[in-house]
PDB file of C-alpha atoms in Angstrom:
ATOM      1  CA  GLY A   4       9.133  10.450 -32.338  1.00  0.00           C
ATOM      2  CA  THR A   5      12.625  10.388 -33.882  1.00  0.00           C
ATOM      3  CA  THR A   6      13.519   9.287 -37.400  1.00  0.00           C
ATOM      4  CA  ASN A   7      15.366   6.021 -37.951  1.00  0.00           C
ATOM      5  CA  PRO A   8      19.034   6.201 -38.995  1.00  0.00           C
ATOM      6  CA  VAL A   9      19.760   5.474 -42.660  1.00  0.00           C
ATOM      7  CA  GLY A  10      23.544   5.114 -43.030  1.00  0.00           C
ATOM      8  CA  GLU A  11      25.339   1.921 -42.082  1.00  0.00           C
ATOM      9  CA  LYS A  12      27.877   3.660 -39.811  1.00  0.00           C
ATOM     10  CA  THR A  13      25.102   5.665 -38.180  1.00  0.00           C
ATOM     11  CA  ARG A  14      23.084   2.534 -37.478  1.00  0.00           C
ATOM     12  CA  VAL A  15      26.068   0.746 -35.962  1.00  0.00           C
ATOM     13  CA  MET A  16      26.870   3.702 -33.725  1.00  0.00           C
ATOM     14  CA  ILE A  17      23.316   4.474 -32.599  1.00  0.00           C
ATOM     15  CA  TYR A  18      22.103   0.916 -32.046  1.00  0.00           C
ATOM     16  CA  THR A  19      25.319  -0.267 -30.379  1.00  0.00           C
ATOM     17  CA  CYS A  20      25.658   2.778 -28.155  1.00  0.00           C
ATOM     18  CA  GLY A  21      21.977   2.556 -27.312  1.00  0.00           C
ATOM     19  CA  PHE A  22      22.348  -1.056 -26.211  1.00  0.00           C
ATOM     20  CA  VAL A  23      25.433  -0.216 -24.123  1.00  0.00           C
ATOM     21  CA  CYS A  24      23.558   2.678 -22.522  1.00  0.00           C
ATOM     22  CA  VAL A  25      20.739   0.304 -21.568  1.00  0.00           C
ATOM     23  CA  LEU A  26      23.235  -2.045 -19.890  1.00  0.00           C
ATOM     24  CA  LEU A  27      24.897   0.818 -18.010  1.00  0.00           C
ATOM     25  CA  PHE A  28      21.485   2.121 -16.975  1.00  0.00           C
ATOM     26  CA  MET A  29      20.518  -1.302 -15.603  1.00  0.00           C
ATOM     27  CA  CYS A  30      23.778  -1.474 -13.621  1.00  0.00           C
ATOM     28  CA  LEU A  31      23.070   1.952 -12.155  1.00  0.00           C
ATOM     29  CA  MET A  32      19.511   0.977 -11.291  1.00  0.00           C
ATOM     30  CA  SER A  33      20.703  -2.211  -9.595  1.00  0.00           C
ATOM     31  CA  ILE A  34      23.009  -0.178  -7.345  1.00  0.00           C
ATOM     32  CA  ALA A  35      20.268   2.333  -6.573  1.00  0.00           C
ATOM     33  CA  GLY A  36      17.826  -0.506  -5.933  1.00  0.00           C
ATOM     34  CA  TYR A  37      20.257  -2.181  -3.536  1.00  0.00           C
ATOM     35  CA  VAL A  38      20.645   1.072  -1.582  1.00  0.00           C
ATOM     36  CA  ILE A  39      16.896   1.661  -1.381  1.00  0.00           C
ATOM     37  CA  VAL A  40      16.179  -1.934  -0.362  1.00  0.00           C
ATOM     38  CA  THR A  41      18.869  -1.780   2.330  1.00  0.00           C
ATOM     39  CA  MET A  42      17.382   1.429   3.724  1.00  0.00           C
ATOM     40  CA  PHE A  43      13.867  -0.024   3.687  1.00  0.00           C
ATOM     41  CA  GLU A  44      14.932  -3.271   5.374  1.00  0.00           C
ATOM     42  CA  ALA A  45      16.770  -1.330   8.094  1.00  0.00           C
ATOM     43  CA  PHE A  46      13.645   0.787   8.636  1.00  0.00           C
ATOM     44  CA  ALA A  47      11.434  -2.319   8.745  1.00  0.00           C
ATOM     45  CA  ARG A  48      13.659  -4.092  11.280  1.00  0.00           C
ATOM     46  CA  SER A  49      13.806  -1.038  13.534  1.00  0.00           C
ATOM     47  CA  HIS A  50       9.987  -0.829  13.529  1.00  0.00           C
ATOM     48  CA  ARG A  51       9.398  -4.595  13.985  1.00  0.00           C
ATOM     49  CA  MET A  52       8.179  -5.209  10.432  1.00  0.00           C
ATOM     50  CA  GLU A  53      10.677  -7.869   9.395  1.00  0.00           C
ATOM     51  CA  ARG A  54       7.999  -9.878   7.561  1.00  0.00           C
ATOM     52  CA  LEU A  55       8.029  -7.272   4.796  1.00  0.00           C
ATOM     53  CA  THR A  56      11.675  -8.060   4.043  1.00  0.00           C
ATOM     54  CA  LYS A  57      11.489 -11.842   3.557  1.00  0.00           C
ATOM     55  CA  GLY A  58       9.736 -14.383   1.373  1.00  0.00           C
ATOM     56  CA  TYR A  59       6.291 -13.948  -0.082  1.00  0.00           C
ATOM     57  CA  CYS A  60       5.522 -10.896   2.058  1.00  0.00           C
ATOM     58  CA  ALA A  61       8.406  -8.990   0.474  1.00  0.00           C
ATOM     59  CA  MET A  62       7.327 -10.017  -3.038  1.00  0.00           C
ATOM     60  CA  VAL A  63       3.713  -8.971  -2.425  1.00  0.00           C
ATOM     61  CA  PHE A  64       4.799  -5.696  -0.819  1.00  0.00           C
ATOM     62  CA  TRP A  65       6.997  -4.666  -3.760  1.00  0.00           C
ATOM     63  CA  PHE A  66       4.265  -5.738  -6.198  1.00  0.00           C
ATOM     64  CA  ILE A  67       1.876  -3.376  -4.415  1.00  0.00           C
ATOM     65  CA  MET A  68       4.504  -0.631  -4.607  1.00  0.00           C
ATOM     66  CA  LEU A  69       4.922  -1.276  -8.343  1.00  0.00           C
ATOM     67  CA  THR A  70       1.170  -1.134  -8.922  1.00  0.00           C
ATOM     68  CA  ALA A  71       0.928   2.074  -6.896  1.00  0.00           C
ATOM     69  CA  TYR A  72       3.689   3.579  -9.026  1.00  0.00           C
ATOM     70  CA  LEU A  73       1.866   2.691 -12.252  1.00  0.00           C
ATOM     71  CA  PHE A  74      -1.333   4.386 -11.110  1.00  0.00           C
ATOM     72  CA  LEU A  75       0.512   7.366  -9.606  1.00  0.00           C
ATOM     73  CA  PHE A  76       2.491   8.137 -12.738  1.00  0.00           C
ATOM     74  CA  SER A  77      -0.554   7.571 -14.944  1.00  0.00           C
ATOM     75  CA  TRP A  78      -2.535   9.972 -12.787  1.00  0.00           C
ATOM     76  CA  MET A  79       0.210  12.597 -13.081  1.00  0.00           C
ATOM     77  CA  TYR A  80       0.391  12.067 -16.829  1.00  0.00           C
ATOM     78  CA  HIS A  81      -3.363  12.338 -17.255  1.00  0.00           C
ATOM     79  CA  PHE A  82      -4.381  15.132 -14.916  1.00  0.00           C
ATOM     80  CA  VAL A  83      -1.248  17.281 -14.818  1.00  0.00           C
ATOM     81  CA  VAL A  84      -0.155  17.226 -18.455  1.00  0.00           C
ATOM     82  CA  LEU A  85      -3.169  16.379 -20.573  1.00  0.00           C
ATOM     83  CA  SER A  86      -5.480  18.686 -18.623  1.00  0.00           C
ATOM     84  CA  ARG A  87      -3.582  21.607 -20.173  1.00  0.00           C
ATOM     85  CA  SER A  88      -4.996  20.737 -23.567  1.00  0.00           C
ATOM     86  CA  ASP A  89      -8.231  22.547 -22.686  1.00  0.00           C
ATOM     87  CA  SER A  90      -6.524  25.755 -21.587  1.00  0.00           C
ATOM     88  CA  LEU A  91      -4.079  25.737 -24.513  1.00  0.00           C
ATOM     89  CA  HIS A  92      -6.746  24.623 -27.016  1.00  0.00           C
ATOM     90  CA  VAL A  93      -4.663  21.648 -28.117  1.00  0.00           C
ATOM     91  CA  THR A  94      -6.503  18.548 -29.276  1.00  0.00           C
ATOM     92  CA  GLU A  95      -5.161  15.274 -27.886  1.00  0.00           C
ATOM     93  CA  ASP A  96      -6.459  11.971 -29.237  1.00  0.00           C
ATOM     94  CA  ASN A  97      -7.470   9.147 -26.894  1.00  0.00           C
ATOM     95  CA  ASN A  98      -7.395  11.326 -23.800  1.00  0.00           C
ATOM     96  CA  ASP A  99      -8.378   8.643 -21.289  1.00  0.00           C
ATOM     97  CA  PHE A 100      -6.787   7.089 -18.206  1.00  0.00           C
ATOM     98  CA  GLU A 101      -6.490   3.614 -19.732  1.00  0.00           C
ATOM     99  CA  ARG A 102      -4.339   4.941 -22.567  1.00  0.00           C
ATOM    100  CA  ASP A 103      -2.146   6.821 -20.086  1.00  0.00           C
ATOM    101  CA  LEU A 104      -1.728   3.653 -18.034  1.00  0.00           C
ATOM    102  CA  TRP A 105      -0.489   1.773 -21.092  1.00  0.00           C
ATOM    103  CA  VAL A 106       1.916   4.614 -21.942  1.00  0.00           C
ATOM    104  CA  ASN A 107       3.363   4.379 -18.445  1.00  0.00           C
ATOM    105  CA  TYR A 108       3.640   0.590 -18.759  1.00  0.00           C
ATOM    106  CA  GLN A 109       5.478   0.939 -22.069  1.00  0.00           C
ATOM    107  CA  MET A 110       7.911   3.421 -20.589  1.00  0.00           C
ATOM    108  CA  LEU A 111       8.557   1.245 -17.526  1.00  0.00           C
ATOM    109  CA  THR A 112       9.230  -1.929 -19.506  1.00  0.00           C
ATOM    110  CA  THR A 113      10.903  -0.027 -22.417  1.00  0.00           C
ATOM    111  CA  ILE A 114       8.706  -2.041 -24.832  1.00  0.00           C
ATOM    112  CA  GLY A 115       7.278   0.194 -27.530  1.00  0.00           C
ATOM    113  CA  LEU A 116       9.056   3.189 -26.016  1.00  0.00           C
ATOM    114  CA  GLY A 117       8.446   6.216 -28.210  1.00  0.00           C
ATOM    115  CA  ASP A 118       5.443   4.772 -30.044  1.00  0.00           C
ATOM    116  CA  GLU A 119       3.155   7.014 -28.012  1.00  0.00           C
ATOM    117  CA  TYR A 120       4.171  10.326 -26.523  1.00  0.00           C
ATOM    118  CA  PRO A 121       2.350  13.525 -25.468  1.00  0.00           C
ATOM    119  CA  ASN A 122       2.248  16.706 -27.473  1.00  0.00           C
ATOM    120  CA  GLN A 123       5.367  18.775 -26.916  1.00  0.00           C
ATOM    121  CA  VAL A 124       3.254  21.877 -26.366  1.00  0.00           C
ATOM    122  CA  LEU A 125       1.824  20.312 -23.210  1.00  0.00           C
ATOM    123  CA  ILE A 126       5.216  19.529 -21.635  1.00  0.00           C
ATOM    124  CA  GLU A 127       7.005  22.017 -19.382  1.00  0.00           C
ATOM    125  CA  SER A 128      10.478  21.965 -17.832  1.00  0.00           C
ATOM    126  CA  THR A 129       9.097  21.171 -14.374  1.00  0.00           C
ATOM    127  CA  ASP A 130       7.289  18.155 -15.825  1.00  0.00           C
ATOM    128  CA  LEU A 131      10.541  16.689 -17.122  1.00  0.00           C
ATOM    129  CA  PHE A 132      12.151  17.010 -13.691  1.00  0.00           C
ATOM    130  CA  ALA A 133       9.176  15.528 -11.804  1.00  0.00           C
ATOM    131  CA  PHE A 134       8.544  12.725 -14.290  1.00  0.00           C
ATOM    132  CA  GLY A 135      12.241  11.848 -14.289  1.00  0.00           C
ATOM    133  CA  LEU A 136      12.334  11.340 -10.531  1.00  0.00           C
ATOM    134  CA  VAL A 137       9.121   9.322 -10.510  1.00  0.00           C
ATOM    135  CA  SER A 138      10.398   7.175 -13.399  1.00  0.00           C
ATOM    136  CA  LEU A 139      13.609   6.365 -11.530  1.00  0.00           C
ATOM    137  CA  PHE A 140      11.539   5.226  -8.568  1.00  0.00           C
ATOM    138  CA  GLY A 141       9.518   3.020 -10.893  1.00  0.00           C
ATOM    139  CA  TYR A 142      12.604   1.362 -12.380  1.00  0.00           C
ATOM    140  CA  VAL A 143      14.006   0.695  -8.912  1.00  0.00           C
ATOM    141  CA  THR A 144      10.678  -0.727  -7.752  1.00  0.00           C
ATOM    142  CA  LEU A 145      10.474  -3.022 -10.776  1.00  0.00           C
ATOM    143  CA  ALA A 146      14.048  -4.262 -10.271  1.00  0.00           C
ATOM    144  CA  THR A 147      13.404  -4.917  -6.575  1.00  0.00           C
ATOM    145  CA  PHE A 148      10.169  -6.774  -7.288  1.00  0.00           C
ATOM    146  CA  LEU A 149      11.927  -9.014  -9.834  1.00  0.00           C
ATOM    147  CA  ASN A 150      14.754  -9.648  -7.379  1.00  0.00           C
ATOM    148  CA  LYS A 151      12.375 -10.668  -4.599  1.00  0.00           C
ATOM    149  CA  SER A 152      10.384 -12.834  -7.008  1.00  0.00           C
ATOM    150  CA  CYS A 153      13.539 -14.659  -8.105  1.00  0.00           C
ATOM    151  CA  SER A 154      14.535 -15.211  -4.475  1.00  0.00           C
ATOM    152  CA  VAL A 155      11.144 -16.754  -3.733  1.00  0.00           C
ATOM    153  CA  CYS A 156      10.956 -18.924  -6.870  1.00  0.00           C
ATOM    154  CA  ALA A 157      14.601 -20.045  -6.997  1.00  0.00           C
ATOM    155  CA  PRO A 158      14.308 -22.879  -4.401  1.00  0.00           C
ATOM    156  CA  TYR A 159      11.601 -24.565  -6.501  1.00  0.00           C
ATOM    157  CA  PHE A 160      13.862 -24.971  -9.539  1.00  0.00           C
ATOM    158  CA  HIS A 161      17.136 -26.248  -8.068  1.00  0.00           C
ATOM    159  CA  ASP A 162      18.541 -27.652  -4.849  1.00  0.00           C
ATOM    160  CA  GLY A 163      21.268 -25.038  -4.489  1.00  0.00           C
ATOM    161  CA  LEU A 164      21.417 -21.962  -2.326  1.00  0.00           C
ATOM    162  CA  THR A 165      19.072 -19.038  -2.766  1.00  0.00           C
ATOM    163  CA  LEU A 166      20.268 -15.542  -3.510  1.00  0.00           C
ATOM    164  CA  GLU A 167      19.998 -14.445   0.117  1.00  0.00           C
ATOM    165  CA  GLU A 168      21.900 -17.519   1.311  1.00  0.00           C
ATOM    166  CA  LEU A 169      24.652 -16.895  -1.243  1.00  0.00           C
ATOM    167  CA  LEU A 170      24.961 -13.291  -0.084  1.00  0.00           C
ATOM    168  CA  GLU A 171      25.123 -14.382   3.557  1.00  0.00           C
ATOM    169  CA  GLU A 172      27.828 -16.921   2.706  1.00  0.00           C
ATOM    170  CA  LYS A 173      29.847 -14.267   0.883  1.00  0.00           C
ATOM    171  CA  MET A 174      29.508 -11.900   3.850  1.00  0.00           C
ATOM    172  CA  GLU A 175      30.677 -14.589   6.288  1.00  0.00           C
ATOM    173  CA  LYS A 176      33.738 -15.312   4.143  1.00  0.00           C
ATOM    174  CA  LEU A 177      34.500 -11.610   3.927  1.00  0.00           C
ATOM    175  CA  MET A 178      34.197 -11.157   7.695  1.00  0.00           C
ATOM    176  CA  SER A 179      36.398 -14.197   8.392  1.00  0.00           C
ATOM    177  CA  SER A 180      39.095 -12.993   5.998  1.00  0.00           C
ATOM    178  CA  THR A 181      38.979  -9.543   7.597  1.00  0.00           C
ATOM    179  CA  SER A 182      39.363 -10.998  11.106  1.00  0.00           C
ATOM    180  CA  GLU A 183      42.277 -13.184   9.970  1.00  0.00           C
ATOM    181  CA  SER A 184      44.060 -10.183   8.477  1.00  0.00           C
ATOM    182  CA  LYS A 185      43.531  -8.263  11.714  1.00  0.00           C
ATOM    183  CA  ASN A 186      45.012 -11.136  13.744  1.00  0.00           C
ATOM    184  CA  GLU A 187      48.037 -11.311  11.441  1.00  0.00           C
ATOM    185  CA  SER A 188      48.650  -7.575  11.717  1.00  0.00           C
ATOM    186  CA  ARG A 189      48.296  -7.802  15.502  1.00  0.00           C
ATOM    187  CA  GLU A 190      50.878 -10.608  15.690  1.00  0.00           C
ATOM    188  CA  GLU A 191      53.279  -8.594  13.523  1.00  0.00           C
ATOM    189  CA  TYR A 192      52.824  -5.592  15.810  1.00  0.00           C
ATOM    190  CA  ILE A 193      53.577  -7.722  18.898  1.00  0.00           C
ATOM    191  CA  ASP A 194      56.724  -9.111  17.234  1.00  0.00           C
ATOM    192  CA  ASP A 195      57.900  -5.582  16.424  1.00  0.00           C
ATOM    193  CA  CYS A 196      57.337  -4.515  20.029  1.00  0.00           C
ATOM    194  CA  ASP A 197      59.318  -7.518  21.279  1.00  0.00           C
ATOM    195  CA  ASP A 198      62.210  -6.662  18.953  1.00  0.00           C
ATOM    196  CA  GLU A 199      62.285  -3.037  20.115  1.00  0.00           C
ATOM    197  CA  ALA A 200      62.098  -4.112  23.760  1.00  0.00           C
ATOM    198  CA  SER A 201      65.036  -6.515  23.318  1.00  0.00           C
ATOM    199  CA  GLN A 202      67.067  -3.807  21.599  1.00  0.00           C
ATOM    200  CA  LEU A 203      66.355  -1.414  24.451  1.00  0.00           C
ATOM    201  CA  HIS A 204      67.352  -4.084  26.972  1.00  0.00           C
ATOM    202  CA  ASN A 205      70.691  -4.588  25.189  1.00  0.00           C
ATOM    203  CA  CYS A 206      71.174  -0.842  25.232  1.00  0.00           C
ATOM    204  CA  ARG A 207      70.670  -0.871  29.011  1.00  0.00           C
ATOM    205  CA  ILE A 208      73.365  -3.519  29.457  1.00  0.00           C
ATOM    206  CA  GLU A 209      75.760  -1.590  27.209  1.00  0.00           C
ATOM    207  CA  VAL A 210      75.175   1.656  29.088  1.00  0.00           C
ATOM    208  CA  ALA A 211      75.687  -0.115  32.419  1.00  0.00           C
ATOM    209  CA  ASP A 212      79.002  -1.574  31.201  1.00  0.00           C
ATOM    210  CA  LYS A 213      80.296   1.779  29.966  1.00  0.00           C
ATOM    211  CA  SER A 214      79.277   3.664  33.085  1.00  0.00           C
ATOM    212  CA  ASN A 215      82.108   2.038  35.159  1.00  0.00           C
ATOM    213  CA  GLY A 216      80.030   1.667  38.260  1.00  0.00           C
ATOM    214  CA  ASN A 217      77.904   4.762  37.826  1.00  0.00           C
ATOM    215  CA  ASP A 218      74.595   3.680  39.384  1.00  0.00           C
ATOM    216  CA  THR A 219      72.696   6.727  38.162  1.00  0.00           C
ATOM    217  CA  VAL A 220      72.990   5.881  34.459  1.00  0.00           C
ATOM    218  CA  GLU A 221      72.067   2.244  35.042  1.00  0.00           C
ATOM    219  CA  ILE A 222      69.030   3.112  37.146  1.00  0.00           C
ATOM    220  CA  GLU A 223      67.760   5.541  34.476  1.00  0.00           C
ATOM    221  CA  ALA A 224      68.196   2.931  31.744  1.00  0.00           C
ATOM    222  CA  VAL A 225      66.409   0.300  33.828  1.00  0.00           C
ATOM    223  CA  SER A 226      63.516   2.679  34.511  1.00  0.00           C
ATOM    224  CA  VAL A 227      63.147   3.365  30.790  1.00  0.00           C
ATOM    225  CA  VAL A 228      63.032  -0.360  30.022  1.00  0.00           C
ATOM    226  CA  THR A 229      60.470  -0.919  32.791  1.00  0.00           C
ATOM    227  CA  ARG A 230      58.184   1.803  31.483  1.00  0.00           C
ATOM    228  CA  TRP A 231      58.448   0.430  27.941  1.00  0.00           C
ATOM    229  CA  LEU A 232      57.616  -3.128  28.978  1.00  0.00           C
TER     230      LEU A 232
END
């Protein structure tokens, strides 16, 4: 519903910034999708539903979730927003569920976004908040479904590792490097303790030499060394 920019500088700024915003939005959605998928997989494993996290079962499950989102948002758009046209006496063309489903599909895929939009009189502030949350869930569901589909179809196109296998390999390398660093720090700590113990032992000998036969000082120094070792 907005007018197209006319000036050259305005076009460069709006179109370039709009493209960058789309990329940043996709990065944010990928992070949110990873968090949601991790939470769901942990829930599925704890309730003995691991089949929903792997292979074709995961792809079919997230496809069902995506379809449920499309119908849920279309139902909200149709019955919550457009039903106000009767009470407010606002005429709305093509007020049917099929049209609302296509509007939701356009918004989810960002193809033809803005070509169709509801009357501004029918939109309230609570609708913007509710529709925003539901839309974010839809974007995350779509990204997760595409990710699972790529993981299932990838082995049929090349002989390399799948996405899950690559992630597991990266995690194993990370864990091995972390354990090696811990072992190195432990060896350095043991070397430092040995150096301090040898210095304390030399101090005991020096105190015993300066005491001129005083057994009390030597016994105290020896007891300190014994406790340290």
